[in-house]
Amino acid sequence: MEYQRVETIKNEGHLVHTEVSTRHVSRYSLFTKRIFDILFAVIGLLVLLLPMLVIGLLIKTTSRGPVLFKQTRYGLNSQPFTLLKFRSMRVNAPQKSNKEFGTKSMAYYITPIGNFLRKSSLDELPQLFNIFKGEMSFIGPRPMAMTDADVIKMRKSVGADKVRPGITGLAQVHGRNSISDEEKVSYDVLYASDCCLKRDLSIFLRSIVVVLKREGISRR
């Protein structure tokens, strides 16, 4: 699986990142990484089953609607799949991208325990099922909804969709939602072109720090 991309991504006329790459998708990305994903997804589901049931009960008793938020996202090779999250917003919340939501309007739609779920990233736990099914990985570019069609298009044009999307990724440890779409894609293509165990471990450890510091949290 080889791909070649020569792409310049610009943000308001300024160069953000240029990636010139002729590489093959590594064996680690194709096989070893998938084995790790299955193993740790199973362990995670077994260990976290009770806490997930408690979270589900709290969601159900504090707000009207389903426990899970389901949304079509675009991942490996820009193919759609149904992403799972614990619901942190009211059922009548409009379908908008993060940048379209104002701080006040988003606060209005947050459920009683929604802020806690988001700040702790516990709302992401159901994605262990997505990982087990092979739709996601623990580490990779965050899967986008059609509300972020520009990001999906940019990723495809530079080959950043050649790896499975993740719960956390390089862009998430470099600003999360405080950086521009172009910057996110530049980090995504950098990861896709050099996916390895060392980088995944680095991103995982840095993600823990980001969650503890609650940096750049404004995501749906």
mmCIF file of N, CA and C in Angstrom, residues 32-160:
data_model
loop_
_atom_site.group_PDB
_atom_site.id
_atom_site.type_symbol
_atom_site.label_atom_id
_atom_site.label_comp_id
_atom_site.label_asym_id
_atom_site.label_seq_id
_atom_site.Cartn_x
_atom_site.Cartn_y
_atom_site.Cartn_z
ATOM 1 N N THR A 32 0.403 -5.059 13.486
ATOM 2 C CA THR A 32 0.745 -5.010 14.908
ATOM 3 C C THR A 32 -0.160 -4.063 15.680
ATOM 4 N N LYS A 33 -0.387 -2.904 15.136
ATOM 5 C CA LYS A 33 -1.239 -1.902 15.781
ATOM 6 C C LYS A 33 -2.651 -2.449 15.985
ATOM 7 N N ARG A 34 -3.148 -3.201 14.991
ATOM 8 C CA ARG A 34 -4.494 -3.762 15.085
ATOM 9 C C ARG A 34 -4.576 -4.811 16.196
ATOM 10 N N ILE A 35 -3.535 -5.611 16.354
ATOM 11 C CA ILE A 35 -3.505 -6.617 17.422
ATOM 12 C C ILE A 35 -3.545 -5.933 18.788
ATOM 13 N N PHE A 36 -2.733 -4.875 18.936
ATOM 14 C CA PHE A 36 -2.746 -4.110 20.183
ATOM 15 C C PHE A 36 -4.129 -3.519 20.446
ATOM 16 N N ASP A 37 -4.751 -2.993 19.398
ATOM 17 C CA ASP A 37 -6.078 -2.382 19.544
ATOM 18 C C ASP A 37 -7.100 -3.390 20.065
ATOM 19 N N ILE A 38 -7.120 -4.572 19.462
ATOM 20 C CA ILE A 38 -8.083 -5.600 19.883
ATOM 21 C C ILE A 38 -7.825 -6.016 21.332
ATOM 22 N N LEU A 39 -6.565 -6.263 21.651
ATOM 23 C CA LEU A 39 -6.192 -6.714 22.989
ATOM 24 C C LEU A 39 -6.609 -5.705 24.056
ATOM 25 N N PHE A 40 -6.224 -4.445 23.855
ATOM 26 C CA PHE A 40 -6.504 -3.436 24.876
ATOM 27 C C PHE A 40 -7.968 -3.000 24.882
ATOM 28 N N ALA A 41 -8.654 -3.135 23.758
ATOM 29 C CA ALA A 41 -10.092 -2.841 23.730
ATOM 30 C C ALA A 41 -10.849 -3.864 24.575
ATOM 31 N N VAL A 42 -10.483 -5.132 24.444
ATOM 32 C CA VAL A 42 -11.123 -6.188 25.236
ATOM 33 C C VAL A 42 -10.837 -5.984 26.725
ATOM 34 N N ILE A 43 -9.577 -5.717 27.054
ATOM 35 C CA ILE A 43 -9.213 -5.468 28.455
ATOM 36 C C ILE A 43 -9.969 -4.255 28.992
ATOM 37 N N GLY A 44 -10.013 -3.188 28.188
ATOM 38 C CA GLY A 44 -10.702 -1.975 28.605
ATOM 39 C C GLY A 44 -12.180 -2.200 28.851
ATOM 40 N N LEU A 45 -12.826 -2.946 27.975
ATOM 41 C CA LEU A 45 -14.256 -3.220 28.130
ATOM 42 C C LEU A 45 -14.526 -4.054 29.378
ATOM 43 N N LEU A 46 -13.656 -5.015 29.665
ATOM 44 C CA LEU A 46 -13.837 -5.848 30.852
ATOM 45 C C LEU A 46 -13.623 -5.046 32.137
ATOM 46 N N VAL A 47 -12.582 -4.233 32.149
ATOM 47 C CA VAL A 47 -12.244 -3.458 33.346
ATOM 48 C C VAL A 47 -13.233 -2.318 33.582
ATOM 49 N N LEU A 48 -13.683 -1.691 32.494
ATOM 50 C CA LEU A 48 -14.506 -0.485 32.611
ATOM 51 C C LEU A 48 -15.996 -0.738 32.461
ATOM 52 N N LEU A 49 -16.394 -1.995 32.381
ATOM 53 C CA LEU A 49 -17.810 -2.305 32.181
ATOM 54 C C LEU A 49 -18.689 -1.713 33.276
ATOM 55 N N LEU A 50 -18.321 -1.906 34.533
ATOM 56 C CA LEU A 50 -19.128 -1.384 35.645
ATOM 57 C C LEU A 50 -19.180 0.145 35.645
ATOM 58 N N PRO A 51 -18.027 0.851 35.529
ATOM 59 C CA PRO A 51 -18.092 2.314 35.448
ATOM 60 C C PRO A 51 -18.934 2.805 34.273
ATOM 61 N N MET A 52 -18.875 2.106 33.142
ATOM 62 C CA MET A 52 -19.671 2.506 31.984
ATOM 63 C C MET A 52 -21.162 2.330 32.258
ATOM 64 N N LEU A 53 -21.524 1.274 32.981
ATOM 65 C CA LEU A 53 -22.925 1.072 33.350
ATOM 66 C C LEU A 53 -23.400 2.178 34.291
ATOM 67 N N VAL A 54 -22.540 2.589 35.218
ATOM 68 C CA VAL A 54 -22.876 3.675 36.148
ATOM 69 C C VAL A 54 -23.065 4.986 35.393
ATOM 70 N N ILE A 55 -22.161 5.274 34.460
ATOM 71 C CA ILE A 55 -22.282 6.491 33.654
ATOM 72 C C ILE A 55 -23.576 6.468 32.859
ATOM 73 N N GLY A 56 -23.887 5.330 32.268
ATOM 74 C CA GLY A 56 -25.126 5.200 31.508
ATOM 75 C C GLY A 56 -26.347 5.460 32.364
ATOM 76 N N LEU A 57 -26.339 4.951 33.588
ATOM 77 C CA LEU A 57 -27.456 5.159 34.512
ATOM 78 C C LEU A 57 -27.591 6.635 34.878
ATOM 79 N N LEU A 58 -26.461 7.305 35.117
ATOM 80 C CA LEU A 58 -26.482 8.731 35.454
ATOM 81 C C LEU A 58 -27.032 9.562 34.298
ATOM 82 N N ILE A 59 -26.632 9.222 33.089
ATOM 83 C CA ILE A 59 -27.135 9.944 31.913
ATOM 84 C C ILE A 59 -28.642 9.769 31.797
ATOM 85 N N LYS A 60 -29.090 8.561 31.981
ATOM 86 C CA LYS A 60 -30.513 8.245 31.820
ATOM 87 C C LYS A 60 -31.374 8.918 32.876
ATOM 88 N N THR A 61 -30.847 9.065 34.086
ATOM 89 C CA THR A 61 -31.639 9.633 35.179
ATOM 90 C C THR A 61 -31.544 11.153 35.278
ATOM 91 N N THR A 62 -30.603 11.774 34.565
ATOM 92 C CA THR A 62 -30.446 13.229 34.665
ATOM 93 C C THR A 62 -30.883 13.988 33.422
ATOM 94 N N SER A 63 -31.177 13.278 32.335
ATOM 95 C CA SER A 63 -31.627 13.972 31.124
ATOM 96 C C SER A 63 -32.446 13.030 30.249
ATOM 97 N N ARG A 64 -33.354 13.616 29.507
ATOM 98 C CA ARG A 64 -34.211 12.828 28.618
ATOM 99 C C ARG A 64 -33.440 12.421 27.364
ATOM 100 N N GLY A 65 -33.617 11.178 26.947
ATOM 101 C CA GLY A 65 -32.987 10.730 25.713
ATOM 102 C C GLY A 65 -32.145 9.486 25.900
ATOM 103 N N PRO A 66 -31.513 9.012 24.834
ATOM 104 C CA PRO A 66 -30.705 7.789 24.891
ATOM 105 C C PRO A 66 -29.400 7.990 25.652
ATOM 106 N N VAL A 67 -28.819 6.911 26.090
ATOM 107 C CA VAL A 67 -27.537 6.957 26.791
ATOM 108 C C VAL A 67 -26.407 7.283 25.823
ATOM 109 N N LEU A 68 -26.479 6.714 24.633
ATOM 110 C CA LEU A 68 -25.408 6.888 23.653
ATOM 111 C C LEU A 68 -25.747 7.931 22.600
ATOM 112 N N PHE A 69 -24.729 8.661 22.200
ATOM 113 C CA PHE A 69 -24.818 9.577 21.069
ATOM 114 C C PHE A 69 -24.191 8.854 19.883
ATOM 115 N N LYS A 70 -24.953 8.696 18.818
ATOM 116 C CA LYS A 70 -24.468 8.006 17.621
ATOM 117 C C LYS A 70 -24.409 8.990 16.466
ATOM 118 N N GLN A 71 -23.318 8.966 15.750
ATOM 119 C CA GLN A 71 -23.147 9.908 14.638
ATOM 120 C C GLN A 71 -22.295 9.278 13.542
ATOM 121 N N THR A 72 -22.650 9.545 12.313
ATOM 122 C CA THR A 72 -21.847 9.071 11.186
ATOM 123 C C THR A 72 -20.562 9.882 11.109
ATOM 124 N N ARG A 73 -19.437 9.207 11.152
ATOM 125 C CA ARG A 73 -18.128 9.839 11.014
ATOM 126 C C ARG A 73 -17.396 9.181 9.852
ATOM 127 N N TYR A 74 -16.308 9.824 9.438
ATOM 128 C CA TYR A 74 -15.539 9.328 8.293
ATOM 129 C C TYR A 74 -14.128 8.987 8.750
ATOM 130 N N GLY A 75 -13.721 7.754 8.489
ATOM 131 C CA GLY A 75 -12.455 7.271 9.008
ATOM 132 C C GLY A 75 -11.506 6.744 7.962
ATOM 133 N N LEU A 76 -11.131 5.464 8.072
ATOM 134 C CA LEU A 76 -10.160 4.851 7.166
ATOM 135 C C LEU A 76 -10.631 4.946 5.725
ATOM 136 N N ASN A 77 -9.770 5.499 4.866
ATOM 137 C CA ASN A 77 -10.093 5.712 3.450
ATOM 138 C C ASN A 77 -11.361 6.547 3.261
ATOM 139 N N SER A 78 -11.617 7.418 4.240
ATOM 140 C CA SER A 78 -12.776 8.334 4.213
ATOM 141 C C SER A 78 -14.115 7.599 4.147
ATOM 142 N N GLN A 79 -14.147 6.367 4.645
ATOM 143 C CA GLN A 79 -15.383 5.588 4.653
ATOM 144 C C GLN A 79 -16.198 5.893 5.912
ATOM 145 N N PRO A 80 -17.537 5.950 5.770
ATOM 146 C CA PRO A 80 -18.387 6.284 6.921
ATOM 147 C C PRO A 80 -18.561 5.113 7.885
ATOM 148 N N PHE A 81 -18.734 5.425 9.147
ATOM 149 C CA PHE A 81 -19.084 4.438 10.164
ATOM 150 C C PHE A 81 -19.838 5.160 11.277
ATOM 151 N N THR A 82 -20.473 4.414 12.150
ATOM 152 C CA THR A 82 -21.236 5.005 13.247
ATOM 153 C C THR A 82 -20.382 5.077 14.503
ATOM 154 N N LEU A 83 -20.039 6.294 14.907
ATOM 155 C CA LEU A 83 -19.234 6.514 16.102
ATOM 156 C C LEU A 83 -20.138 6.548 17.329
ATOM 157 N N LEU A 84 -19.657 5.969 18.428
ATOM 158 C CA LEU A 84 -20.410 5.928 19.678
ATOM 159 C C LEU A 84 -19.752 6.803 20.736
ATOM 160 N N LYS A 85 -20.577 7.556 21.462
ATOM 161 C CA LYS A 85 -20.105 8.333 22.603
ATOM 162 C C LYS A 85 -21.199 8.323 23.654
ATOM 163 N N PHE A 86 -20.825 8.550 24.905
ATOM 164 C CA PHE A 86 -21.845 8.808 25.898
ATOM 165 C C PHE A 86 -22.433 10.182 25.601
ATOM 166 N N ARG A 87 -23.744 10.278 25.619
ATOM 167 C CA ARG A 87 -24.407 11.541 25.268
ATOM 168 C C ARG A 87 -24.120 12.593 26.339
ATOM 169 N N SER A 88 -23.612 13.733 25.906
ATOM 170 C CA SER A 88 -23.300 14.830 26.825
ATOM 171 C C SER A 88 -24.111 16.084 26.512
ATOM 172 N N MET A 89 -24.959 16.015 25.476
ATOM 173 C CA MET A 89 -25.782 17.164 25.107
ATOM 174 C C MET A 89 -27.249 16.750 25.043
ATOM 175 N N ARG A 90 -28.120 17.733 25.143
ATOM 176 C CA ARG A 90 -29.554 17.480 25.073
ATOM 177 C C ARG A 90 -29.915 16.917 23.698
ATOM 178 N N VAL A 91 -31.018 16.188 23.645
ATOM 179 C CA VAL A 91 -31.419 15.557 22.388
ATOM 180 C C VAL A 91 -31.826 16.580 21.333
ATOM 181 N N ASN A 92 -32.171 17.807 21.758
ATOM 182 C CA ASN A 92 -32.582 18.832 20.801
ATOM 183 C C ASN A 92 -31.427 19.729 20.365
ATOM 184 N N ALA A 93 -30.195 19.344 20.708
ATOM 185 C CA ALA A 93 -29.033 20.135 20.298
ATOM 186 C C ALA A 93 -28.866 20.057 18.785
ATOM 187 N N PRO A 94 -28.638 21.203 18.124
ATOM 188 C CA PRO A 94 -28.465 21.191 16.666
ATOM 189 C C PRO A 94 -27.173 20.507 16.257
ATOM 190 N N GLN A 95 -27.181 19.940 15.055
ATOM 191 C CA GLN A 95 -25.985 19.290 14.517
ATOM 192 C C GLN A 95 -25.071 20.361 13.927
ATOM 193 N N LYS A 96 -24.058 20.741 14.692
ATOM 194 C CA LYS A 96 -23.115 21.767 14.248
ATOM 195 C C LYS A 96 -21.694 21.301 14.516
ATOM 196 N N SER A 97 -20.767 21.889 13.782
ATOM 197 C CA SER A 97 -19.362 21.633 14.082
ATOM 198 C C SER A 97 -18.982 22.468 15.296
ATOM 199 N N ASN A 98 -17.861 22.129 15.923
ATOM 200 C CA ASN A 98 -17.431 22.851 17.119
ATOM 201 C C ASN A 98 -17.275 24.342 16.878
ATOM 202 N N LYS A 99 -16.730 24.707 15.723
ATOM 203 C CA LYS A 99 -16.465 26.113 15.451
ATOM 204 C C LYS A 99 -17.736 26.915 15.238
ATOM 205 N N GLU A 100 -18.854 26.239 14.942
ATOM 206 C CA GLU A 100 -20.123 26.927 14.741
ATOM 207 C C GLU A 100 -20.873 27.147 16.053
ATOM 208 N N PHE A 101 -20.465 26.450 17.091
ATOM 209 C CA PHE A 101 -21.110 26.579 18.395
ATOM 210 C C PHE A 101 -20.442 27.697 19.180
ATOM 211 N N GLY A 102 -21.227 28.638 19.668
ATOM 212 C CA GLY A 102 -20.705 29.637 20.582
ATOM 213 C C GLY A 102 -20.630 29.031 21.975
ATOM 214 N N THR A 103 -19.815 29.612 22.839
ATOM 215 C CA THR A 103 -19.655 29.078 24.191
ATOM 216 C C THR A 103 -20.970 29.053 24.946
ATOM 217 N N LYS A 104 -21.746 30.144 24.840
ATOM 218 C CA LYS A 104 -23.013 30.229 25.567
ATOM 219 C C LYS A 104 -24.035 29.251 25.013
ATOM 220 N N SER A 105 -24.131 29.160 23.688
ATOM 221 C CA SER A 105 -25.122 28.268 23.089
ATOM 222 C C SER A 105 -24.799 26.812 23.380
ATOM 223 N N MET A 106 -23.505 26.463 23.395
ATOM 224 C CA MET A 106 -23.129 25.091 23.709
ATOM 225 C C MET A 106 -23.460 24.771 25.162
ATOM 226 N N ALA A 107 -23.203 25.730 26.063
ATOM 227 C CA ALA A 107 -23.480 25.517 27.484
ATOM 228 C C ALA A 107 -24.955 25.234 27.720
ATOM 229 N N TYR A 108 -25.817 25.859 26.935
ATOM 230 C CA TYR A 108 -27.261 25.665 27.082
ATOM 231 C C TYR A 108 -27.661 24.221 26.809
ATOM 232 N N TYR A 109 -26.984 23.583 25.878
ATOM 233 C CA TYR A 109 -27.349 22.230 25.459
ATOM 234 C C TYR A 109 -26.631 21.121 26.234
ATOM 235 N N ILE A 110 -25.675 21.478 27.077
ATOM 236 C CA ILE A 110 -24.946 20.469 27.842
ATOM 237 C C ILE A 110 -25.842 19.859 28.920
ATOM 238 N N THR A 111 -25.794 18.553 29.080
ATOM 239 C CA THR A 111 -26.580 17.864 30.107
ATOM 240 C C THR A 111 -25.955 18.090 31.487
ATOM 241 N N PRO A 112 -26.684 17.756 32.571
ATOM 242 C CA PRO A 112 -26.151 17.978 33.921
ATOM 243 C C PRO A 112 -24.778 17.357 34.178
ATOM 244 N N ILE A 113 -24.509 16.199 33.587
ATOM 245 C CA ILE A 113 -23.185 15.590 33.795
ATOM 246 C C ILE A 113 -22.322 15.678 32.536
ATOM 247 N N GLY A 114 -22.820 16.411 31.537
ATOM 248 C CA GLY A 114 -22.107 16.511 30.267
ATOM 249 C C GLY A 114 -20.736 17.137 30.378
ATOM 250 N N ASN A 115 -20.625 18.220 31.163
ATOM 251 C CA ASN A 115 -19.339 18.888 31.318
ATOM 252 C C ASN A 115 -18.306 17.958 31.935
ATOM 253 N N PHE A 116 -18.734 17.221 32.952
ATOM 254 C CA PHE A 116 -17.817 16.280 33.602
ATOM 255 C C PHE A 116 -17.353 15.210 32.620
ATOM 256 N N LEU A 117 -18.283 14.682 31.839
ATOM 257 C CA LEU A 117 -17.932 13.641 30.872
ATOM 258 C C LEU A 117 -16.937 14.154 29.846
ATOM 259 N N ARG A 118 -17.145 15.387 29.382
ATOM 260 C CA ARG A 118 -16.256 15.956 28.370
ATOM 261 C C ARG A 118 -14.878 16.271 28.935
ATOM 262 N N LYS A 119 -14.851 16.927 30.096
ATOM 263 C CA LYS A 119 -13.575 17.336 30.673
ATOM 264 C C LYS A 119 -12.719 16.137 31.072
ATOM 265 N N SER A 120 -13.377 15.061 31.461
ATOM 266 C CA SER A 120 -12.650 13.847 31.839
ATOM 267 C C SER A 120 -12.425 12.907 30.655
ATOM 268 N N SER A 121 -13.049 13.243 29.509
ATOM 269 C CA SER A 121 -13.006 12.409 28.297
ATOM 270 C C SER A 121 -13.666 11.046 28.496
ATOM 271 N N LEU A 122 -14.471 10.911 29.539
ATOM 272 C CA LEU A 122 -15.191 9.656 29.759
ATOM 273 C C LEU A 122 -16.283 9.439 28.722
ATOM 274 N N ASP A 123 -16.689 10.516 28.051
ATOM 275 C CA ASP A 123 -17.703 10.368 26.999
ATOM 276 C C ASP A 123 -17.191 9.542 25.826
ATOM 277 N N GLU A 124 -15.871 9.365 25.741
ATOM 278 C CA GLU A 124 -15.279 8.619 24.636
ATOM 279 C C GLU A 124 -15.248 7.101 24.870
ATOM 280 N N LEU A 125 -15.541 6.658 26.084
ATOM 281 C CA LEU A 125 -15.389 5.236 26.415
ATOM 282 C C LEU A 125 -16.133 4.270 25.490
ATOM 283 N N PRO A 126 -17.355 4.586 25.034
ATOM 284 C CA PRO A 126 -18.035 3.651 24.129
ATOM 285 C C PRO A 126 -17.285 3.384 22.825
ATOM 286 N N GLN A 127 -16.307 4.225 22.507
ATOM 287 C CA GLN A 127 -15.541 4.001 21.285
ATOM 288 C C GLN A 127 -14.639 2.772 21.386
ATOM 289 N N LEU A 128 -14.560 2.185 22.577
ATOM 290 C CA LEU A 128 -13.880 0.894 22.707
ATOM 291 C C LEU A 128 -14.557 -0.144 21.821
ATOM 292 N N PHE A 129 -15.878 -0.025 21.661
ATOM 293 C CA PHE A 129 -16.601 -0.930 20.763
ATOM 294 C C PHE A 129 -16.215 -0.658 19.310
ATOM 295 N N ASN A 130 -16.062 0.633 18.948
ATOM 296 C CA ASN A 130 -15.618 0.981 17.598
ATOM 297 C C ASN A 130 -14.232 0.412 17.311
ATOM 298 N N ILE A 131 -13.364 0.456 18.324
ATOM 299 C CA ILE A 131 -12.011 -0.073 18.167
ATOM 300 C C ILE A 131 -12.052 -1.586 17.984
ATOM 301 N N PHE A 132 -12.827 -2.264 18.804
ATOM 302 C CA PHE A 132 -12.938 -3.720 18.716
ATOM 303 C C PHE A 132 -13.450 -4.150 17.341
ATOM 304 N N LYS A 133 -14.380 -3.378 16.772
ATOM 305 C CA LYS A 133 -14.957 -3.709 15.467
ATOM 306 C C LYS A 133 -14.015 -3.384 14.311
ATOM 307 N N GLY A 134 -12.931 -2.665 14.583
ATOM 308 C CA GLY A 134 -11.977 -2.329 13.532
ATOM 309 C C GLY A 134 -12.257 -1.016 12.837
ATOM 310 N N GLU A 135 -13.202 -0.245 13.359
ATOM 311 C CA GLU A 135 -13.546 1.043 12.752
ATOM 312 C C GLU A 135 -12.631 2.155 13.229
ATOM 313 N N MET A 136 -12.013 1.952 14.397
ATOM 314 C CA MET A 136 -11.137 2.958 14.977
ATOM 315 C C MET A 136 -9.913 2.294 15.596
ATOM 316 N N SER A 137 -8.984 3.141 16.029
ATOM 317 C CA SER A 137 -7.807 2.716 16.772
ATOM 318 C C SER A 137 -7.745 3.575 18.037
ATOM 319 N N PHE A 138 -6.871 3.218 18.966
ATOM 320 C CA PHE A 138 -6.698 4.083 20.131
ATOM 321 C C PHE A 138 -6.039 5.398 19.722
ATOM 322 N N ILE A 139 -5.056 5.308 18.815
ATOM 323 C CA ILE A 139 -4.320 6.488 18.369
ATOM 324 C C ILE A 139 -4.518 6.681 16.874
ATOM 325 N N GLY A 140 -4.818 7.920 16.472
ATOM 326 C CA GLY A 140 -5.017 8.230 15.058
ATOM 327 C C GLY A 140 -5.745 9.554 14.912
ATOM 328 N N PRO A 141 -5.898 10.046 13.707
ATOM 329 C CA PRO A 141 -6.650 11.288 13.490
ATOM 330 C C PRO A 141 -8.083 11.137 13.990
ATOM 331 N N ARG A 142 -8.615 12.153 14.640
ATOM 332 C CA ARG A 142 -9.992 12.075 15.125
ATOM 333 C C ARG A 142 -10.952 11.964 13.947
ATOM 334 N N PRO A 143 -11.912 11.027 13.987
ATOM 335 C CA PRO A 143 -12.880 10.895 12.892
ATOM 336 C C PRO A 143 -13.820 12.086 12.860
ATOM 337 N N MET A 144 -14.061 12.617 11.675
ATOM 338 C CA MET A 144 -14.874 13.816 11.523
ATOM 339 C C MET A 144 -16.267 13.504 10.991
ATOM 340 N N ALA A 145 -17.228 14.354 11.375
ATOM 341 C CA ALA A 145 -18.589 14.270 10.848
ATOM 342 C C ALA A 145 -18.684 15.136 9.598
ATOM 343 N N MET A 146 -19.797 15.022 8.883
ATOM 344 C CA MET A 146 -19.957 15.798 7.659
ATOM 345 C C MET A 146 -20.034 17.297 7.929
ATOM 346 N N THR A 147 -20.277 17.689 9.188
ATOM 347 C CA THR A 147 -20.240 19.112 9.537
ATOM 348 C C THR A 147 -18.828 19.671 9.388
ATOM 349 N N ASP A 148 -17.840 18.780 9.331
ATOM 350 C CA ASP A 148 -16.452 19.178 9.094
ATOM 351 C C ASP A 148 -15.984 18.636 7.747
ATOM 352 N N ALA A 149 -16.812 18.838 6.737
ATOM 353 C CA ALA A 149 -16.535 18.302 5.401
ATOM 354 C C ALA A 149 -15.214 18.807 4.832
ATOM 355 N N ASP A 150 -14.835 20.043 5.162
ATOM 356 C CA ASP A 150 -13.579 20.596 4.651
ATOM 357 C C ASP A 150 -12.381 19.796 5.161
ATOM 358 N N VAL A 151 -12.441 19.402 6.429
ATOM 359 C CA VAL A 151 -11.348 18.615 7.009
ATOM 360 C C VAL A 151 -11.282 17.236 6.361
ATOM 361 N N ILE A 152 -12.443 16.623 6.155
ATOM 362 C CA ILE A 152 -12.500 15.307 5.510
ATOM 363 C C ILE A 152 -11.877 15.376 4.119
ATOM 364 N N LYS A 153 -12.218 16.426 3.384
ATOM 365 C CA LYS A 153 -11.699 16.590 2.022
ATOM 366 C C LYS A 153 -10.187 16.808 2.031
ATOM 367 N N MET A 154 -9.705 17.659 2.947
ATOM 368 C CA MET A 154 -8.270 17.920 3.031
ATOM 369 C C MET A 154 -7.501 16.658 3.408
ATOM 370 N N ARG A 155 -8.032 15.907 4.357
ATOM 371 C CA ARG A 155 -7.367 14.666 4.765
ATOM 372 C C ARG A 155 -7.223 13.706 3.597
ATOM 373 N N LYS A 156 -8.289 13.561 2.839
ATOM 374 C CA LYS A 156 -8.250 12.639 1.707
ATOM 375 C C LYS A 156 -7.240 13.097 0.669
ATOM 376 N N SER A 157 -7.142 14.394 0.449
ATOM 377 C CA SER A 157 -6.255 14.919 -0.592
ATOM 378 C C SER A 157 -4.784 14.726 -0.259
ATOM 379 N N VAL A 158 -4.454 14.619 1.035
ATOM 380 C CA VAL A 158 -3.047 14.467 1.423
ATOM 381 C C VAL A 158 -2.720 13.077 1.969
ATOM 382 N N GLY A 159 -3.687 12.161 1.905
ATOM 383 C CA GLY A 159 -3.429 10.798 2.339
ATOM 384 C C GLY A 159 -3.496 10.570 3.831
ATOM 385 N N ALA A 160 -4.073 11.530 4.566
ATOM 386 C CA ALA A 160 -4.164 11.386 6.022
ATOM 387 C C ALA A 160 -5.251 10.416 6.446
#
